[in-house]
Coordinates of C-alpha atoms and ligand atoms in Angstrom, one line a residue:
X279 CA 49.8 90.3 20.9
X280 CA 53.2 89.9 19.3
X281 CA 52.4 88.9 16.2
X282 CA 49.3 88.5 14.5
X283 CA 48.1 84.7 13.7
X284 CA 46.7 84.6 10.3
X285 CA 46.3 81.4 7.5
X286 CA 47.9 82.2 4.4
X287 CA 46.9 80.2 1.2
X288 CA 50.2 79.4 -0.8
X289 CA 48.7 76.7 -2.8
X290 CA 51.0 77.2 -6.1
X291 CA 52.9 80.2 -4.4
X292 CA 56.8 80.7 -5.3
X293 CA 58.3 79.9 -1.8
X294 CA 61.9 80.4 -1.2
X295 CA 64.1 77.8 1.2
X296 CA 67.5 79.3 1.4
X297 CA 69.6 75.7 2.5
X298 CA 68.7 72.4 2.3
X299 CA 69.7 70.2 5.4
X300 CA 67.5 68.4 7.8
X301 CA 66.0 71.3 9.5
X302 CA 65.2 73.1 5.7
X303 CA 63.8 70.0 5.0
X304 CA 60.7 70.1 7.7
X305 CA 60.3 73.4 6.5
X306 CA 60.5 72.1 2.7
X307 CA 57.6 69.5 3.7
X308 CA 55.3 71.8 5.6
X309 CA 54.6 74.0 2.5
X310 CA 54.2 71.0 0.6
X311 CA 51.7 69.8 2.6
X312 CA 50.2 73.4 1.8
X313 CA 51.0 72.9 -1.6
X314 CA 53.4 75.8 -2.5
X315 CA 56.2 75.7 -5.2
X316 CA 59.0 75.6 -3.4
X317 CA 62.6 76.6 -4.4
X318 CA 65.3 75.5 -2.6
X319 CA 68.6 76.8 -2.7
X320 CA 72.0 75.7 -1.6
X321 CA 75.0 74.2 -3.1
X322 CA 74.9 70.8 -1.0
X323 CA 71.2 69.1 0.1
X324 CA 70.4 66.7 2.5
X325 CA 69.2 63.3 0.9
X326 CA 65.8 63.8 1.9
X327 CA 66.0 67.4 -0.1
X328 CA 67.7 65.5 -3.1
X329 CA 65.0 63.1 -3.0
X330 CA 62.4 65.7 -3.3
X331 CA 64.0 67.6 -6.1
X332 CA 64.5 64.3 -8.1
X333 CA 60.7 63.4 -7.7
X334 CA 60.3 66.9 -9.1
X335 CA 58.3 68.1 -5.9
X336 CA 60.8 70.9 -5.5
X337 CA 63.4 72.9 -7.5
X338 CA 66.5 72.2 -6.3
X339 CA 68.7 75.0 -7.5
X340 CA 72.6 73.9 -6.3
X341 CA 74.8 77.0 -6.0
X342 CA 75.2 79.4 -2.8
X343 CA 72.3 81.9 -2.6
X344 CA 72.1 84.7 -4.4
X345 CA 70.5 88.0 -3.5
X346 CA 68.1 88.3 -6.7
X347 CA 66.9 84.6 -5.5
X348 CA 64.4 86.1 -2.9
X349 CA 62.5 88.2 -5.8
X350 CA 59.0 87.4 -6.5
X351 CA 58.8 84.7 -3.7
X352 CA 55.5 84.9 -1.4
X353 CA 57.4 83.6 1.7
X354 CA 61.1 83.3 2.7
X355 CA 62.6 81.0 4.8
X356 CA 65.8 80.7 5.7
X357 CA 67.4 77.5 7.0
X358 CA 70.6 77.7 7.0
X359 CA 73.8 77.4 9.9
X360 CA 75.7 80.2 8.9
X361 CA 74.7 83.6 10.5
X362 CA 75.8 86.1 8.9
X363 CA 73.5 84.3 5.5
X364 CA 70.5 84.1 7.1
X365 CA 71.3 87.7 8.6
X366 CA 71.2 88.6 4.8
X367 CA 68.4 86.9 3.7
X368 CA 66.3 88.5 6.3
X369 CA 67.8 91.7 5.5
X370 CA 66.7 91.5 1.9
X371 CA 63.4 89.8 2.3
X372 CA 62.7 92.7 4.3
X373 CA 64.1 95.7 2.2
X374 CA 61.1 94.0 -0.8
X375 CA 58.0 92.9 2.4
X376 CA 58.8 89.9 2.2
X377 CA 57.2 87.9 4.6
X378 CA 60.7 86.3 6.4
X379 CA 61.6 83.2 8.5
X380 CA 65.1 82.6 9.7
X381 CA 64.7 79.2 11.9
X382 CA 65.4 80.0 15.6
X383 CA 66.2 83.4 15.1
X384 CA 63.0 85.2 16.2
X385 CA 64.6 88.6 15.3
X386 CA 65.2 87.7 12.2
X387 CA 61.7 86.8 11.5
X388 CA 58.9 88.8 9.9
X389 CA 56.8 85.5 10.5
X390 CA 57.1 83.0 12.7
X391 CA 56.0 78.9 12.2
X392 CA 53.5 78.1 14.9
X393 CA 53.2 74.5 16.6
X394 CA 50.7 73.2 14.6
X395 CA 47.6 70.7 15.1
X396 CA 46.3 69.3 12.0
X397 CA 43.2 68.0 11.7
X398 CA 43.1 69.8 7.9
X399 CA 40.6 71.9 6.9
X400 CA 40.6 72.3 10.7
X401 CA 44.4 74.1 11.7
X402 CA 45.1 74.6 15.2
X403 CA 48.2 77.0 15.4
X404 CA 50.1 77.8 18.9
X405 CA 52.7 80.4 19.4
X406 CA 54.9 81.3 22.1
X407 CA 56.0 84.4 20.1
X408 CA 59.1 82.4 19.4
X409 CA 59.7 82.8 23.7
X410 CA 59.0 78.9 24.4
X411 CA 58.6 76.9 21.6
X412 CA 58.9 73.6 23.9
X413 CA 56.2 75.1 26.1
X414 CA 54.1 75.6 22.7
X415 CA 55.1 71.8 21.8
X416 CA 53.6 70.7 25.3
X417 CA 50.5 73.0 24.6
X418 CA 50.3 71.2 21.2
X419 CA 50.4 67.4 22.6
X420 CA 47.7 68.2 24.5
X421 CA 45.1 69.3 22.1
X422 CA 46.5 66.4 19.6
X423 CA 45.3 63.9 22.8
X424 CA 42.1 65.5 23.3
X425 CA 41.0 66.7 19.8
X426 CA 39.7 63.6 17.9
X427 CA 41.0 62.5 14.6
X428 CA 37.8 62.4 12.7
X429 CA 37.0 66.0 13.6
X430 CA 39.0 67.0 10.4
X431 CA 36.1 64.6 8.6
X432 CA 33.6 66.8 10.6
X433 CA 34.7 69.8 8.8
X434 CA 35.0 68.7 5.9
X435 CA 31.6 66.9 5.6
X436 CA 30.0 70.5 7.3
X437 CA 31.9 72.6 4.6
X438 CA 30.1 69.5 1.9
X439 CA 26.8 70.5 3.1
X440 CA 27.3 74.3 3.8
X441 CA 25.5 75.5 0.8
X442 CA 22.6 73.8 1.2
X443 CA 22.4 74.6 5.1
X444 CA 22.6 78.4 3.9
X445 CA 20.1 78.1 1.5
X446 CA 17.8 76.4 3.7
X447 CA 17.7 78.9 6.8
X448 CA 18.2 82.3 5.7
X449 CA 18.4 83.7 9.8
X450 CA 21.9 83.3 10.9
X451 CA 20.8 82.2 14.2
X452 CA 18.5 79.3 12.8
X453 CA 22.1 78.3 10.8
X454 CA 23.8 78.3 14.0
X455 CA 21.3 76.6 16.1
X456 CA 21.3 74.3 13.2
X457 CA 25.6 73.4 13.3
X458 CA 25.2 73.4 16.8
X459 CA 22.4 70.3 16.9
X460 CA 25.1 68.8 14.3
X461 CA 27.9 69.0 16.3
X462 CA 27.0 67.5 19.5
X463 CA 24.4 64.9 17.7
X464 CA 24.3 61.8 15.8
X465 CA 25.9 63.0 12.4
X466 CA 29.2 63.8 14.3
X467 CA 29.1 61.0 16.1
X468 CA 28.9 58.7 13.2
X469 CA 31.7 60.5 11.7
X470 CA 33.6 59.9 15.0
X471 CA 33.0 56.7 15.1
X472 CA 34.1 56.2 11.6
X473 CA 30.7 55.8 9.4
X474 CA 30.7 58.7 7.2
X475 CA 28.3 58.1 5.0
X476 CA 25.9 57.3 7.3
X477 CA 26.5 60.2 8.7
X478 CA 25.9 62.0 5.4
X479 CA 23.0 59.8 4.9
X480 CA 21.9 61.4 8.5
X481 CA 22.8 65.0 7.8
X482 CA 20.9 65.0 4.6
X483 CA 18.1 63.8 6.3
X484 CA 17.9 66.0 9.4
X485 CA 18.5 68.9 6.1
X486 CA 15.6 67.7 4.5
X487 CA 12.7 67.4 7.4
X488 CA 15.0 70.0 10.0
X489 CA 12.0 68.9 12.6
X490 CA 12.9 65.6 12.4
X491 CA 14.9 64.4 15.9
X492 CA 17.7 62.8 15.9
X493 CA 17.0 59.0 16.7
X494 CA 18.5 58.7 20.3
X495 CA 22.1 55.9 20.7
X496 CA 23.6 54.5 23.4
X497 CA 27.2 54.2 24.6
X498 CA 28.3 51.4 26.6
X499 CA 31.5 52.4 28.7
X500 CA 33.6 51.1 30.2
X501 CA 33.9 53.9 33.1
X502 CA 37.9 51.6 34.5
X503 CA 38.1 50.4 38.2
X504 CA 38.2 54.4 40.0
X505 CA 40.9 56.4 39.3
X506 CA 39.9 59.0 36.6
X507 CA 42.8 59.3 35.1
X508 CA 42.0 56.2 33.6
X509 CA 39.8 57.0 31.9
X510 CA 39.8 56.7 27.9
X511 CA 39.6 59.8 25.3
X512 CA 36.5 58.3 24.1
X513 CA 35.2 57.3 27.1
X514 CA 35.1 61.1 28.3
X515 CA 34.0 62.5 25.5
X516 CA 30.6 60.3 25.3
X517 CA 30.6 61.0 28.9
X518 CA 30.3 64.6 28.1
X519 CA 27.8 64.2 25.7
X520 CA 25.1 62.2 27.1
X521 CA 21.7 63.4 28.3
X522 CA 21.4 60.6 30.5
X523 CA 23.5 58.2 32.4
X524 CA 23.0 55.2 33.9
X525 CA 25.7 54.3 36.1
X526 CA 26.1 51.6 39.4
X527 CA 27.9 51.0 42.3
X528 CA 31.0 50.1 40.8
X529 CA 31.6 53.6 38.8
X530 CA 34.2 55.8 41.3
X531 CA 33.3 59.0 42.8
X532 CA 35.8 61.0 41.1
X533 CA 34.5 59.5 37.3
X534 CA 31.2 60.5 37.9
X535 CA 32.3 64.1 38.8
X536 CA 33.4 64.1 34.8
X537 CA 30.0 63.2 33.5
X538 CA 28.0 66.1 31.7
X539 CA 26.8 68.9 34.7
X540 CA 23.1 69.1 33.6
X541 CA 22.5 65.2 31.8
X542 CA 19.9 63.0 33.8
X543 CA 21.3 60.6 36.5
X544 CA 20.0 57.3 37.0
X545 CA 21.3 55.0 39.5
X546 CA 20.7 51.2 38.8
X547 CA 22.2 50.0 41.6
X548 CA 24.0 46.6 41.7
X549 CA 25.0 45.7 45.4
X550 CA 25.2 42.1 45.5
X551 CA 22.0 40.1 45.5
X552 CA 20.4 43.3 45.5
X553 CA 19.5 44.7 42.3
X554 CA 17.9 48.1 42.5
X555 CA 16.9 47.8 38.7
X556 CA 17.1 44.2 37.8
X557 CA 19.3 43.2 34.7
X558 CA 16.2 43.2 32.6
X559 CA 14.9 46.4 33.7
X560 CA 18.1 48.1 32.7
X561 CA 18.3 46.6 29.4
X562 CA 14.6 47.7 28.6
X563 CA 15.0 51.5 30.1
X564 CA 18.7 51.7 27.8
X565 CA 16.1 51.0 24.5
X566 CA 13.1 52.9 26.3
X567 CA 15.5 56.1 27.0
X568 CA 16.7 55.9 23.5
X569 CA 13.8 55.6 21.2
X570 CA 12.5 59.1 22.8
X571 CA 15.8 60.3 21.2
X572 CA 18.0 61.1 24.2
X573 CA 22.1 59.9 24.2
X574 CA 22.1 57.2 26.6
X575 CA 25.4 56.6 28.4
X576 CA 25.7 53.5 30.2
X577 CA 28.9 53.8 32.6
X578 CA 30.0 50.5 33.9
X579 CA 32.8 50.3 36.4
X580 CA 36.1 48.4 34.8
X581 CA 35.3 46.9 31.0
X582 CA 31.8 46.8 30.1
X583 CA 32.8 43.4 28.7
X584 CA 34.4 41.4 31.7
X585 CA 32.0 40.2 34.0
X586 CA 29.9 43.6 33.1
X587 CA 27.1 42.1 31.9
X588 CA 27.4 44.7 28.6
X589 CA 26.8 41.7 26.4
X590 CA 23.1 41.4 27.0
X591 CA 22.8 45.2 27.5
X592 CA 23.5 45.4 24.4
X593 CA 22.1 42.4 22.8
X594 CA 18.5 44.0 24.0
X595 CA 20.0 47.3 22.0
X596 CA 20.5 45.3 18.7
X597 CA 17.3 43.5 19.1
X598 CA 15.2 46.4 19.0
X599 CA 17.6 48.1 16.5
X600 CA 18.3 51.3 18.4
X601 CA 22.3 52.2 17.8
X602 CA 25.2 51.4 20.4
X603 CA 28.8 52.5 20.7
X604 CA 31.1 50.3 23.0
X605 CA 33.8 51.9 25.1
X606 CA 36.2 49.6 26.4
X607 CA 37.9 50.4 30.1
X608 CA 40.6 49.2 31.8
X609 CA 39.7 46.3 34.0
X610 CA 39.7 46.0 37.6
X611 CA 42.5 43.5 37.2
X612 CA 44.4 45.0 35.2
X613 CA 43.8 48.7 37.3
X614 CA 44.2 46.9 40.7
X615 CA 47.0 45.0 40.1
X616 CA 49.0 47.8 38.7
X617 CA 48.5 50.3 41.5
X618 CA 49.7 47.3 43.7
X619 CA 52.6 46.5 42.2
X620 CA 52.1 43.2 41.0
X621 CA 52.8 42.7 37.2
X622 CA 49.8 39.8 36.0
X623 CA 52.3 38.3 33.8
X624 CA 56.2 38.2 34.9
X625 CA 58.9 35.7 32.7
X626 CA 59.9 34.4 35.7
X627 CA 56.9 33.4 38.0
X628 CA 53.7 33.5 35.6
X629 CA 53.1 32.7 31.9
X630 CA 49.4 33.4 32.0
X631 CA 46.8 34.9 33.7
X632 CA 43.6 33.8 34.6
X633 CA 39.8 36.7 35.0
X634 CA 38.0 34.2 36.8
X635 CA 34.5 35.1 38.7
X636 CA 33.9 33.8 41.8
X637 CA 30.7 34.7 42.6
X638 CA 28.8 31.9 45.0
X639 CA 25.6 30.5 43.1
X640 CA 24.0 28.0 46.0
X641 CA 27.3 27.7 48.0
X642 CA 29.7 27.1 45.5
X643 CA 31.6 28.0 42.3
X644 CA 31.3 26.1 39.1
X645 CA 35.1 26.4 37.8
X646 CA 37.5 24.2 36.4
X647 CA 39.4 24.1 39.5
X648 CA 41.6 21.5 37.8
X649 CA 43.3 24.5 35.5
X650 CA 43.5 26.9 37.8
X651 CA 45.1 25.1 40.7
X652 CA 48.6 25.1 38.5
X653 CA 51.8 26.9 38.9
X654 CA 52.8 29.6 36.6
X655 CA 49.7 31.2 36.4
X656 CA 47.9 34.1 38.1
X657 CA 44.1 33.7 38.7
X658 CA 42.4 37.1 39.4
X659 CA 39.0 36.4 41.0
X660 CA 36.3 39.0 40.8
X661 CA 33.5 39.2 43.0
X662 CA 35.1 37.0 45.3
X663 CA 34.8 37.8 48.7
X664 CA 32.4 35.9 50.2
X665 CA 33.8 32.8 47.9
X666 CA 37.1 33.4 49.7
X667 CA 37.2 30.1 52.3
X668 CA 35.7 27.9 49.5
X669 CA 38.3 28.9 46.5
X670 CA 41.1 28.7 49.0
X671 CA 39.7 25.0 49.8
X672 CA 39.2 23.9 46.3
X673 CA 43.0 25.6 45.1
X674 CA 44.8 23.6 47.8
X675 CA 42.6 20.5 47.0
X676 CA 43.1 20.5 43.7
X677 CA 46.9 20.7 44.3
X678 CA 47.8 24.3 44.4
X679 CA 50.4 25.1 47.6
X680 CA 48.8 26.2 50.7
X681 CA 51.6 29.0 51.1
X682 CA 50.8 30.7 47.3
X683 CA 51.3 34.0 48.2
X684 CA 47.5 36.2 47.8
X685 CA 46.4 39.7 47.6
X686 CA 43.2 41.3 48.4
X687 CA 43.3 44.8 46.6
X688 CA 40.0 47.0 47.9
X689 CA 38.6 49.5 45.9
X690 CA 41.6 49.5 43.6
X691 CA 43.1 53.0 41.9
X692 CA 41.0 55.0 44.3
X693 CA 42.2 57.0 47.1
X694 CA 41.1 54.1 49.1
X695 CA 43.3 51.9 47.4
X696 CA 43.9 49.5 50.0
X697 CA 45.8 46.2 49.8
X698 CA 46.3 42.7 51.9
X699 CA 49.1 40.2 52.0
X700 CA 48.5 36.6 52.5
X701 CA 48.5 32.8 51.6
X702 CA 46.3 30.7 50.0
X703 CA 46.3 28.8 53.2
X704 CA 45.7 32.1 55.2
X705 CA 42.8 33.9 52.4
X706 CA 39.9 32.8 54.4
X707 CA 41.3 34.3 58.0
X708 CA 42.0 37.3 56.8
X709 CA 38.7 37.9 54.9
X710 CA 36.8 37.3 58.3
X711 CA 39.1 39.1 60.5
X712 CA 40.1 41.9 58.7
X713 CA 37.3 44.8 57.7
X714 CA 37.9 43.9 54.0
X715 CA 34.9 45.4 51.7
X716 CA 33.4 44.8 48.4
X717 CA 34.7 46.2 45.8
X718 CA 37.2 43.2 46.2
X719 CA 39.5 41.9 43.9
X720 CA 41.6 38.4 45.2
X721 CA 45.0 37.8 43.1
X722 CA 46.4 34.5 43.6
X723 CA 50.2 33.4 42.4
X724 CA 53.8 34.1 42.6
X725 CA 53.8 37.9 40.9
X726 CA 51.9 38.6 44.7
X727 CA 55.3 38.7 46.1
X728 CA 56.8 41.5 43.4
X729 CA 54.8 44.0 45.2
X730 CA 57.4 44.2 48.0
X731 CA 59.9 45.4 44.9
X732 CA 57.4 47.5 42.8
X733 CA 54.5 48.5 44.7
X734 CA 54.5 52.6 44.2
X735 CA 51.4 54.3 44.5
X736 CA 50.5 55.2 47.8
X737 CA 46.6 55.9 48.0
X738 CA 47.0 58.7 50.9
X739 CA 48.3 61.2 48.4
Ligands
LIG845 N1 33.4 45.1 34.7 C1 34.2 45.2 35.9 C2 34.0 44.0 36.8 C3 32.6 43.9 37.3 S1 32.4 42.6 38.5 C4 35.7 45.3 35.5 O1 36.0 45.1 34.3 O2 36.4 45.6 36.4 C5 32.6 43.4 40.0 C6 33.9 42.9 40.7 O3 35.0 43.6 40.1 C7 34.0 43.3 42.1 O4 33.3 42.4 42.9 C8 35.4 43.3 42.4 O5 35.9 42.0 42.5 C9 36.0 43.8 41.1 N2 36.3 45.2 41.1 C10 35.8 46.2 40.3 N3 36.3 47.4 40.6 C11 37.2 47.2 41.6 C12 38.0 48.0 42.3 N4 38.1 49.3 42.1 N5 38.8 47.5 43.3 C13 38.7 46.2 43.6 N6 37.9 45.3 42.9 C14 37.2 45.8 41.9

């Protein structure tokens, strides 16, 4: 180790900025945030600098630095683009310990600024030892992406109850085991989701009677059409944290590889007309599963909300009071369609698109054919396939042109990813010829013929 990472409290510390452009002024605002008393000193500042000193959040002192300037400071940083000045700064902050910083001059330093990721009173702080700072940055986006906001409001609502935790179980391990239930429970998933004082309501309660169980939730999510990557932050992280999960046909492989290693896996099927759980079954084991306390994570393919049937999950839920979450996902049409290369929307050929189902109740589809069958417009039909011949017929009866150009996207996003090319006119051939297999998704419009222009993603690598 180069350098050893420590936290340093500066609140109302003399803190010396020698120069006061643009890159002295991140520097300015980053002890502020820490709330130091920061000197600044150069005989021109930036406006952002001025600004500061006029709103009396720094002293501004405007004259060239001076070598008795860096007594009696707690930090030193120097900002400035002459070398041979920050040379001397560095030289003097050293000659009295001084902890120094000269910005990108890691031999100048006695301390360097790490890449910071705040989620105050928790600090993340990554260093390259002043080697790769941009490598550091890249480090840094990805914890801000997979951190939660909220988990700053963790922390602090932990450190609000800390006392009492303390004084409660006097065996370290019974503390710990204690945080740990905390942590990966209700309370913190309250705060995540934004009701803190439930979740203090919670935590007080659960501090009070420490047998009590937490009272079980369920997360509706939307698990997107295959392809992992598209997954949501949220959607992951409830993933991660269920002790059961329902899932179906519909949720990929590769996204059910990311669900927790030891939670309970229950399959409720879902093949067409073929229901290994009925609709009602699942709704009663979601509010069964959760009123003996467990995290319930139901994992829909696509949105939970388009043609997912999550509405009367979760109207079952609220009837019987037990708590949900609901994770949107990104929808097959919207997944499918963009790993085709059709845009849904273009200003040229469509000005609005259309989620229509086109699942066959006795024979037919109840749809207002009369909207749909219009130019300008993209319809994406789900659950289509065996509806194919009969949408084709009503489209072209109901006016639309027999040589609108059609795609039949297969298990979208997925390293099956396969699509077909065809006409309105030619849909109900090709579905009985080809070896086309549910999933299924049938775009119907102009945008179709973009693909030849855009389409990039090949599924075989
Ligand atoms: N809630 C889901 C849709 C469920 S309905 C969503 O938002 O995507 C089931 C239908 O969705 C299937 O019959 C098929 O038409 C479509 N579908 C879902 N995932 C698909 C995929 N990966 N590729 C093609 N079609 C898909």
């Amino acid at each position: 180790m180069n350098y050893l990472p420590i936290f340093i409290d500066i609140k109302q510390k003399p803190c010396l900025v020698v120069g006061g452009g643009d890159i002295a002024y991140r520097k300015i605002t980053l002890l502020l945030k820490a709330n130091a008393q920061v000197v600044c000193v150069d005989r021109l500042a930036c406006k952002s600098v001025q600004t500061l000193a006029d709103e009396k959040k720094i002293t501004l002192i405007k004259r060239d630095f001076e070598s008795a300037d860096v007594n009696a400071q707690m930090l030193i940083i120097s900002a400035t683009d002459d070398a041979a000045l920050n040379a001397q700064v560095s030289r003097l902050a050293a000659s009295v310990n001084i902890p120094v910083n000269v910005v990108d001059s890691p031999d100048l330093c006695t301390f360097i600024m790490p890449s910071i990721v705040d989620r105050s009173p928790i600090v993340i702080a990554i260093s390259s030892a002043g080697k790769a700072p941009v490598l550091a940055r890249l480090i840094r986006a990805k914890l801000e992406s997979s951190i939660p906001n909220a988990y700053g409001k963790l922390a602090e609502l932990a450190g609000d109850f800390r006392d009492q935790v303390k004084a409660k179980f006097s065996k370290i391990e019974d503390r710990r085991y204690f945080w740990e239930r905390i942590f990966s429970g209700i309370v913190a998933e309250k705060v995540f989701s934004g009701k803190v004082d439930e979740a203090k309501a919670d935590m007080q309660k659960q501090l009070d009677d420490s047998n009590a169980t937490d009272i079980g939730e369920v997360y509706l999510v939307g698990g997107g059409p295959g392809d992992p990557d598209l997954l949501t932050f949220k959607a992951l992280r409830l993933m991660q944290q269920a002790d059961v999960i329902l899932y179906d046909r519909l949720v990929s492989e590769a996204v059910m590889e990311l669900v927790r290693r030891d939670a309970q896996l229950i399959y409720v099927g879902k093949e067409r007309d073929n229901h290994s759980v009925p609709q009602d079954g699942i709704n009663q084991l979601l509010v069964d599963l959760a009123k003996q306390g467990k995290r319930v994570c139901r994992l829909k393919g696509g949105d939970p909300f388009i043609f997912g049937r999550g509405g009367e999950e979760i109207e079952t839920l609220a009837e019987n009071g037990i708590p949900f979450q609901v994770v949107p996902g990104i929808t097959a049409a919207s997944g499918c369609s963009t790993y085709s290369g059709i845009p849904l929307t273009h200003r040229d050929y469509s000005q609005s698109c259309r989620f229509v189902t086109g699942h066959l109740k006795d024979g037919s589809m109840n749809l207002p054919w009369n909207e749909l069958a219009v130019e300008q417009q993209t319809i994406v039909f789900y659950m289509a396939l065996k509806g194919a011949q009969h949408l084709s017929n009503k489209l072209i009866e109901h006016g639309l042109r027999a040589d609108m150009p059609v795609a039949l996207v297969e298990k979208g996003t997925t390293p099956d990813h396969k699509v077909w090319t065809t006409t309105l006119a030619g849909l109900p051939d090709i579905v009985a010829t080809q070896p086309i297999k549910a999933p299924t998704l049938i775009i119907v419009g102009e945008v179709v013929k973009l693909r030849e222009k855009l389409n990039w993603f090949d599924a075989s690598n």
